[in-house]
Amino acid sequence: MEHALRAHNLTKRYGHTLALCGLNLEIPKGKIVALLGPNGSGKSTLLKLFAGLIHPTAGEALVLGERAGVETKSKVAYVPEFNHLYRWQTVDEATRLAMKFFSDLDYELAQKLIAEMQLEPGLKIGSLSKGMHARLKLALALARTAPVLLLDEPLSGIDPQSRRKILTALVDTYRPGEQTIILSTHQVLESEATFDQVLFLQDGELVLWGDADELRREHNSSIEDLFAKIYQ
Amino acid sequence: MYTITLLGHELKKRQLPIVLTLLAIGALYLYSFSLLNKLTDQAQVLVLPVFALVFPLVLWTLWNHWQSLREEWQERTTHLLFSFPVRGWQVLLAKGGAAAISFVLFTLLSAFLGGALVVKVFNSIPGEISQEELWHFLFSDGSKLYLQYLLMTLSFIGFSQLAFVLGQLAPRWHGIFSTGGFLVILYLVGKLMIWLRPVFSILPHVNLEFGSGGFNPWYTVALFLFSLIAAGTASWLLDHKVDF
């Protein structure tokens, strides 16, 4: 089986803090994978390593067989938890800027998604609420045909209406078999239905992972209940 | 291509301070010209120090460049910038290029208006130098000195880039480490210049047409070359060591 993402003995240390500890994992192509874990478990670090934004202390992070870095960035759509867009730009300027660097960004699809997310192209990014930011970041990522989509807490700290819009857009634009989505979240109940696979991280180590349906069957519980059991 | 896009983005981001600075320079010279009509011929010379305005512009340019880098980290837009398939040198070249373009705009406007002011003042004082000769000296000698000034500014931009990136490698107190790094770099470059002095002294000097003076351009040339090494090192660090 071809793998979208692979981690070999992946370790990341920030000063004295060990964020990831010799992680080994293989994520197959064309799946929606939930990355679950409490704060500080290493979720964001893992996503940033695959996005090529940070460098491993040891081991390697591979994206479609290539070491994560400049060469793999055009194959990855990365959405961080916080606002990373230029506050002085408008929604449309941010879309056009991204288009200049990502040839796979479909401007018309972006406009459609932005309208569906109830955002105006002329709105200044600095004036957007947290929910609007989250919807805009996701619209820009979903307007690309990048084979790998990394979403860091896209549902965190936003209103239920925005969360619903985000999950609907995610399901509607997802191309099963072609696109691999890694979604880190604490909102397990709302997003559980979208997961094909689940990774549970704790203190930088993988504590459990597998097919979502198999895990439900084996443990005779929902992923949300499993999440509660593991991290209680 | 990405470098040009980044450069355009950077200039757009900085357009307000650039336009405001150009307007401020223009307004200051307009005021100086208006003063000339109110002063006696001899007193008009007192207006000339406004020409020195060109010198603090290097500090203003460096400050703006530093702010541009700092804002990327502070506002976490580095996560967007470095999620693009671009290398560190492209980002630094675009940022340095935008700083250089703004500096050239500021200084050319300032030098041109300053030159016009000098010519107007000297024209009103009976002397041996004609208006044409004065413009000639200003242009020929001024362009040699300006090139030195430009190279020196570009060098400081390169050194500041390395200092800034070194500061980002520190676990905390990035600003202090960056400033300290900048001072250490300048100290080391100064030491190198002292060692290279015997070599520079045997190389040809540049003569000025006005009077019998001249200057040694090799210190500035060496400074610029060192700054290229510094900017290259900063680019490598961004690609291989700095986490965003």
XYZ file of N, CA and C in Angstrom, chain A residues 4-188:
555
model
N 0.750 8.017 2.320
C 0.769 9.470 2.130
C 1.820 10.077 3.050
N 1.818 9.611 4.278
C 2.741 10.156 5.282
C 3.409 9.019 6.045
N 4.684 9.193 6.328
C 5.396 8.184 7.135
C 6.302 8.890 8.124
N 6.383 8.338 9.289
C 7.316 8.862 10.308
C 8.232 7.716 10.724
N 9.534 7.957 10.651
C 10.512 6.949 11.066
C 11.267 7.467 12.273
N 11.058 6.848 13.382
C 11.773 7.224 14.606
C 11.759 8.737 14.823
N 10.639 9.340 14.521
C 10.528 10.802 14.509
C 10.543 11.370 15.936
N 11.538 12.225 16.151
C 11.726 12.814 17.481
C 11.845 14.322 17.338
N 11.170 15.027 18.224
C 11.313 16.480 18.235
C 11.441 16.969 19.667
N 12.482 17.732 19.864
C 12.758 18.265 21.202
C 12.803 19.791 21.115
N 12.106 20.467 22.019
C 12.212 21.932 22.128
C 12.969 22.211 23.418
N 14.224 22.541 23.323
C 15.029 22.752 24.529
C 15.057 21.478 25.350
N 14.516 21.543 26.592
C 14.505 20.354 27.455
C 13.216 19.540 27.296
N 12.274 20.078 26.512
C 10.969 19.403 26.377
C 10.966 18.465 25.172
N 10.574 17.237 25.456
C 10.485 16.255 24.378
C 9.040 16.260 23.871
N 8.847 16.769 22.653
C 7.475 16.888 22.126
C 7.049 15.609 21.404
N 7.965 14.977 20.717
C 7.691 13.697 20.050
C 8.847 12.757 20.330
N 8.501 11.509 20.604
C 9.540 10.591 21.066
C 9.605 9.341 20.177
N 10.478 9.370 19.191
C 10.733 8.201 18.331
C 9.480 7.610 17.705
N 8.675 8.488 17.124
C 7.390 8.043 16.561
C 7.590 7.283 15.245
N 6.918 6.155 15.139
C 6.913 5.406 13.877
C 5.466 5.214 13.460
N 5.122 5.695 12.272
C 3.750 5.480 11.800
C 3.683 5.620 10.287
N 2.669 4.993 9.736
C 2.441 5.055 8.288
C 0.969 5.361 8.070
N 0.714 6.432 7.338
C -0.677 6.808 7.073
C -0.969 6.559 5.599
N -1.911 5.674 5.323
C -2.190 5.350 3.915
C -2.840 6.505 3.164
N -2.736 6.443 1.843
C -3.335 7.487 0.996
C -4.850 7.402 1.032
N -5.470 8.562 0.865
C -6.910 8.618 0.639
C -7.778 8.363 1.844
N -7.302 8.681 3.028
C -8.102 8.463 4.248
C -8.257 9.781 5.019
N -9.292 9.817 5.835
C -9.410 10.928 6.802
C -8.973 10.353 8.154
N -7.921 10.942 8.674
C -7.328 10.408 9.910
C -7.488 11.423 11.035
N -8.025 10.978 12.154
C -8.155 11.860 13.313
C -6.894 11.746 14.156
N -6.370 12.898 14.533
C -5.200 12.929 15.413
C -5.696 13.433 16.766
N -5.766 12.524 17.716
C -6.383 12.862 19.001
C -5.361 12.832 20.135
N -5.622 13.665 21.113
C -4.723 13.710 22.267
C -4.944 14.977 23.036
N -4.569 14.985 24.322
C -4.734 16.215 25.112
C -3.735 17.285 24.676
N -3.883 18.479 25.219
C -2.924 19.553 24.902
C -1.524 19.104 25.305
N -0.553 19.409 24.468
C 0.833 19.052 24.776
C 1.184 17.614 24.458
N 0.294 16.909 23.748
C 0.598 15.502 23.436
C 1.479 15.353 22.194
N 1.654 16.453 21.444
C 2.525 16.409 20.263
C 1.784 16.479 18.938
N 0.484 16.753 18.973
C -0.315 16.795 17.734
C 0.170 17.895 16.778
N 0.257 19.109 17.300
C 0.665 20.238 16.440
C 2.091 20.038 15.935
N 2.945 19.505 16.801
C 4.338 19.269 16.412
C 4.393 18.279 15.247
N 3.592 17.217 15.346
C 3.588 16.212 14.280
C 3.114 16.836 12.962
N 2.054 17.634 13.033
C 1.532 18.262 11.808
C 2.545 19.248 11.217
N 3.204 20.000 12.088
C 4.201 20.967 11.603
C 5.396 20.255 10.963
N 5.755 19.103 11.513
C 6.869 18.336 10.926
C 6.501 17.873 9.524
N 5.263 17.394 9.344
C 4.836 16.973 8.015
C 4.657 18.166 7.072
N 4.334 19.338 7.644
C 4.178 20.538 6.820
C 5.535 21.148 6.450
N 6.615 20.632 7.051
C 7.966 21.144 6.747
C 8.239 22.469 7.426
N 7.496 22.786 8.481
C 7.689 24.067 9.161
C 8.673 23.980 10.314
N 8.889 22.774 10.804
C 9.900 22.570 11.842
C 10.775 21.383 11.428
N 11.919 21.271 12.066
C 12.887 20.244 11.677
C 12.986 19.174 12.759
N 13.007 17.901 12.364
C 13.093 16.859 13.398
C 14.432 16.893 14.125
N 14.403 16.557 15.401
C 15.655 16.441 16.165
C 16.347 15.137 15.744
N 15.531 14.107 15.509
C 16.051 12.828 14.993
C 14.955 12.173 14.165
N 15.338 11.234 13.340
C 14.367 10.534 12.505
C 13.943 11.368 11.318
N 12.896 10.895 10.646
C 12.443 11.673 9.493
C 10.929 11.604 9.306
N 10.420 12.683 8.673
C 8.999 12.761 8.326
C 8.931 12.749 6.804
N 8.208 11.803 6.255
C 8.125 11.687 4.792
C 6.713 11.996 4.299
N 6.652 12.795 3.248
C 5.375 13.119 2.609
C 5.428 12.540 1.195
N 4.564 11.605 0.911
C 4.534 10.921 -0.390
C 5.931 10.428 -0.783
N 6.623 9.890 0.181
C 7.936 9.295 -0.052
C 9.107 10.258 -0.003
N 8.829 11.569 0.085
C 9.908 12.562 0.117
C 10.025 13.146 1.518
N 11.260 13.457 1.888
C 11.471 14.077 3.205
C 10.753 15.439 3.240
N 9.984 15.688 4.280
C 9.220 16.941 4.371
C 10.154 18.140 4.313
N 9.846 19.087 3.440
C 10.674 20.276 3.263
C 10.088 21.128 2.152
N 10.937 21.985 1.589
C 10.444 22.901 0.543
C 9.796 22.139 -0.609
N 10.405 21.018 -0.999
C 9.919 20.259 -2.156
C 8.530 19.671 -1.939
N 8.175 19.400 -0.682
C 6.875 18.762 -0.432
C 5.766 19.779 -0.108
N 6.157 21.041 0.037
C 5.161 22.025 0.493
C 4.032 22.244 -0.513
N 4.319 22.062 -1.795
C 3.259 22.250 -2.793
C 2.266 21.084 -2.781
N 2.626 19.998 -2.084
C 1.727 18.835 -2.017
C 0.918 18.826 -0.725
N 1.198 19.790 0.123
C 0.560 19.814 1.446
C -0.233 21.113 1.635
N -1.474 20.987 2.082
C -2.235 22.175 2.490
C -2.290 22.138 4.018
N -1.651 23.099 4.638
C -1.544 23.111 6.101
C -2.384 24.245 6.689
N -3.182 23.926 7.673
C -4.008 24.935 8.347
C -3.677 24.909 9.841
N -2.986 25.947 10.333
C -2.671 25.958 11.777
C -3.894 26.318 12.620
N -3.742 26.159 13.904
C -4.853 26.410 14.823
C -5.184 27.909 14.908
N -4.153 28.743 14.816
C -4.316 30.197 14.997
C -4.420 30.897 13.640
N -4.683 32.203 13.689
C -4.736 32.955 12.429
C -3.330 33.203 11.907
N -3.040 32.717 10.720
C -1.703 32.900 10.148
C -1.767 33.749 8.883
N -2.925 34.340 8.619
C -3.067 35.157 7.411
C -2.722 36.612 7.727
N -2.358 37.379 6.690
C -1.978 38.776 6.898
C -3.209 39.618 7.232
N -3.181 40.250 8.370
C -4.345 40.991 8.855
C -4.687 42.188 7.966
N -3.700 42.722 7.264
C -3.938 43.909 6.432
C -4.547 43.554 5.070
N -4.598 42.268 4.750
C -5.169 41.868 3.462
C -6.677 41.668 3.571
N -7.340 41.700 2.418
C -8.752 41.333 2.391
C -8.816 39.826 2.109
N -10.024 39.270 2.243
C -10.220 37.842 1.982
C -9.779 37.511 0.549
N -10.158 38.379 -0.389
C -9.808 38.126 -1.791
C -8.291 38.245 -2.025
N -7.651 39.216 -1.388
C -6.188 39.372 -1.534
C -5.455 38.144 -0.986
N -5.963 37.613 0.120
C -5.343 36.412 0.707
C -5.489 35.223 -0.251
N -6.650 35.133 -0.907
C -6.872 34.046 -1.865
C -5.910 34.183 -3.046
N -5.802 35.404 -3.557
C -4.928 35.634 -4.722
C -3.461 35.411 -4.373
N -3.074 35.764 -3.148
C -1.681 35.537 -2.731
C -1.388 34.032 -2.706
N -2.299 33.273 -2.103
C -2.098 31.814 -2.029
C -2.053 31.202 -3.431
N -2.858 31.769 -4.330
C -2.921 31.255 -5.707
C -1.584 31.398 -6.442
N -0.849 32.470 -6.087
C 0.440 32.710 -6.743
C 1.475 31.653 -6.375
N 1.285 31.021 -5.212
C 2.264 30.023 -4.767
C 1.781 28.592 -4.964
N 0.474 28.430 -5.001
C -0.069 27.078 -5.167
C -0.869 27.008 -6.470
N -0.264 26.373 -7.461
C -0.922 26.298 -8.770
C -2.169 25.411 -8.718
N -2.286 24.603 -7.654
C -3.460 23.715 -7.555
C -4.650 24.405 -6.887
N -4.513 25.690 -6.571
C -5.640 26.384 -5.932
C -6.624 26.851 -7.017
N -7.859 26.385 -6.911
C -8.904 26.726 -7.864
C -9.617 27.989 -7.355
N -9.395 29.114 -8.059
C -9.921 30.399 -7.579
C -11.450 30.394 -7.509
N -12.072 29.800 -8.532
C -13.544 29.782 -8.545
C -14.097 28.947 -7.389
N -13.436 27.813 -7.142
C -13.861 26.965 -6.016
C -13.654 27.716 -4.694
N -12.536 28.437 -4.623
C -12.261 29.214 -3.402
C -13.365 30.239 -3.179
N -13.753 30.935 -4.256
C -14.820 31.942 -4.144
C -16.133 31.300 -3.693
N -16.400 30.104 -4.265
C -17.638 29.390 -3.930
C -17.634 29.004 -2.441
N -16.487 28.449 -2.019
C -16.379 28.025 -0.613
C -16.459 29.218 0.335
N -15.837 30.326 -0.068
C -15.868 31.539 0.767
C -17.312 32.028 0.905
N -18.057 31.975 -0.199
C -19.468 32.389 -0.148
C -20.269 31.418 0.729
N -19.991 30.129 0.588
C -20.696 29.125 1.411
C -20.394 29.308 2.897
N -19.204 29.765 3.159
C -18.799 29.997 4.554
C -19.291 31.351 5.066
N -20.098 32.008 4.228
C -20.687 33.312 4.570
C -19.632 34.376 4.874
N -18.644 34.436 3.962
C -17.605 35.462 4.086
C -17.650 36.330 2.826
N -17.313 37.602 2.987
C -17.282 38.527 1.853
C -15.854 38.682 1.374
N -15.623 38.666 0.038
C -14.242 38.800 -0.476
C -13.565 40.100 -0.060
N -14.373 41.157 0.153
C -13.768 42.452 0.476
C -13.488 42.662 1.960
N -13.837 41.691 2.784
C -13.628 41.845 4.239
C -12.142 41.853 4.586
N -11.757 42.753 5.469
C -10.363 42.780 5.952
C -10.165 41.616 6.920
N -9.063 40.914 6.798
C -8.815 39.743 7.645
C -8.704 40.157 9.113
N -8.138 41.342 9.335
C -8.011 41.844 10.703
C -9.348 42.055 11.395
N -10.418 42.162 10.596
C -11.735 42.428 11.194
C -12.548 41.148 11.400
N -11.997 40.002 11.030
C -12.762 38.752 11.128
C -12.774 38.212 12.562
N -13.872 37.536 12.891
C -13.955 36.879 14.200
C -13.182 35.556 14.127
N -13.028 34.886 15.269
C -12.268 33.632 15.289
C -12.925 32.569 14.392
N -14.262 32.511 14.454
C -14.989 31.548 13.626
C -14.825 31.848 12.149
N -14.874 33.133 11.803
C -14.705 33.531 10.392
C -13.299 33.194 9.909
N -12.302 33.444 10.773
C -10.916 33.089 10.444
C -10.816 31.595 10.132
N -11.398 30.808 11.033
C -11.318 29.352 10.891
C -11.953 28.907 9.580
N -13.105 29.514 9.227
C -13.792 29.156 7.989
C -12.983 29.580 6.777
N -12.378 30.758 6.849
C -11.575 31.244 5.718
C -10.348 30.347 5.491
N -9.643 30.020 6.577
C -8.437 29.168 6.456
C -8.807 27.848 5.809
N -9.927 27.291 6.235
C -10.338 26.002 5.690
C -10.754 26.136 4.221
N -11.475 27.219 3.885
C -11.902 27.427 2.491
C -10.671 27.488 1.583
N -9.636 28.209 2.019
C -8.422 28.336 1.203
C -7.713 26.986 1.052
N -7.743 26.184 2.095
C -7.094 24.861 2.016
C -7.916 23.903 1.152
N -9.242 23.958 1.290
C -10.094 23.023 0.535
C -10.182 23.398 -0.946
N -9.847 24.643 -1.281
C -9.883 25.060 -2.688
C -8.685 24.518 -3.459
N -7.780 23.857 -2.745
C -6.616 23.256 -3.399
C -6.859 21.761 -3.632
N -6.141 21.236 -4.609
C -6.248 19.789 -4.839
C -5.014 19.075 -4.275
N -4.411 19.677 -3.272
C -3.210 19.083 -2.652
C -3.537 17.677 -2.146
N -2.660 16.705 -2.376
C -2.953 15.350 -1.934
C -2.967 15.163 -0.419
N -2.333 16.094 0.297
C -2.309 15.960 1.769
C -2.852 17.245 2.403
N -3.802 17.094 3.298
C -4.399 18.231 3.994
C -4.178 18.040 5.498
N -3.477 18.991 6.103
C -3.179 18.899 7.538
C -3.953 19.979 8.281
N -4.882 19.580 9.101
C -5.741 20.541 9.805
C -5.490 20.460 11.304
N -4.935 21.556 11.836
C -4.613 21.569 13.259
C -5.746 22.255 14.023
N -6.506 21.498 14.760
C -7.606 22.003 15.585
C -8.506 22.983 14.818
N -9.067 22.599 13.690
C -9.889 23.564 12.938
C -11.212 23.885 13.629
N -11.589 23.067 14.628
C -12.886 23.268 15.288
C -12.741 23.882 16.675
N -11.511 24.205 17.038
C -11.249 24.641 18.407
C -11.683 26.085 18.663
N -12.419 26.292 19.734
C -12.776 27.639 20.191
C -13.718 28.403 19.292
N -14.471 27.708 18.451
C -15.400 28.436 17.578
C -16.836 27.969 17.804
N -17.766 28.787 17.340
C -19.182 28.521 17.623
C -19.687 27.271 16.888
N -20.766 26.647 17.390
C -21.288 25.405 16.782
C -21.660 25.566 15.303
N -22.175 26.754 14.941
C -22.570 26.991 13.554
C -21.335 26.931 12.626
N -20.247 27.572 13.051
C -19.015 27.560 12.252
C -18.449 26.143 12.183
N -18.533 25.405 13.298
C -18.011 24.031 13.319
C -18.776 23.168 12.319
N -20.112 23.368 12.286
C -20.942 22.603 11.357
C -20.570 22.937 9.912
N -20.389 24.221 9.626
C -20.035 24.654 8.265
C -18.702 24.033 7.837
N -17.752 24.029 8.772
C -16.412 23.504 8.482
C -16.494 22.009 8.166
N -17.212 21.274 8.999
C -17.307 19.819 8.787
C -18.067 19.494 7.502
N -19.105 20.283 7.192
C -19.863 20.062 5.959
C -18.957 20.291 4.751
N -18.212 21.411 4.774
C -17.326 21.728 3.647
C -16.252 20.656 3.496
N -15.771 20.168 4.626
C -14.718 19.146 4.603
C -15.224 17.859 3.924
N -16.409 17.446 4.323
C -16.987 16.209 3.769
C -17.339 16.400 2.288
N -17.873 17.575 1.941
C -18.295 17.825 0.561
C -17.139 17.879 -0.433
N -16.019 18.431 0.005
C -14.908 18.605 -0.943
C -13.908 17.449 -0.902
N -14.014 16.604 0.075
C -13.059 15.497 0.229
C -13.140 14.534 -0.958
N -11.950 14.162 -1.452
C -11.890 13.210 -2.566
C -11.348 11.888 -2.025
N -12.246 10.950 -1.686
C -11.788 9.682 -1.086
C -10.839 8.940 -2.032
N -9.835 8.358 -1.447
C -8.882 7.604 -2.249
C -7.757 8.447 -2.815
N -8.020 9.754 -3.025
C -7.002 10.644 -3.610
C -6.352 11.513 -2.545
N -7.186 12.027 -1.660
C -6.709 13.016 -0.693
C -6.597 12.396 0.703
N -5.531 12.762 1.389
C -5.367 12.286 2.767
C -5.542 13.490 3.691
N -6.414 13.348 4.652
C -6.649 14.463 5.583
C -6.280 14.020 6.998
N -5.447 14.813 7.627
C -5.152 14.575 9.048
C -5.811 15.710 9.811
N -6.672 15.356 10.707
C -7.462 16.348 11.429
C -7.198 16.193 12.924
N -6.553 17.187 13.497
C -6.355 17.100 14.946
C -7.511 17.840 15.615
N -8.097 17.236 16.601
C -9.259 17.868 17.229
C -9.515 17.351 18.645
N -10.256 18.182 19.402
C -10.766 17.748 20.703
C -12.274 17.498 20.598
N -12.860 18.000 19.488
C -14.308 17.854 19.277
C -14.594 16.505 18.631
N -14.391 15.438 19.387
C -14.480 14.080 18.823
C -15.916 13.740 18.449
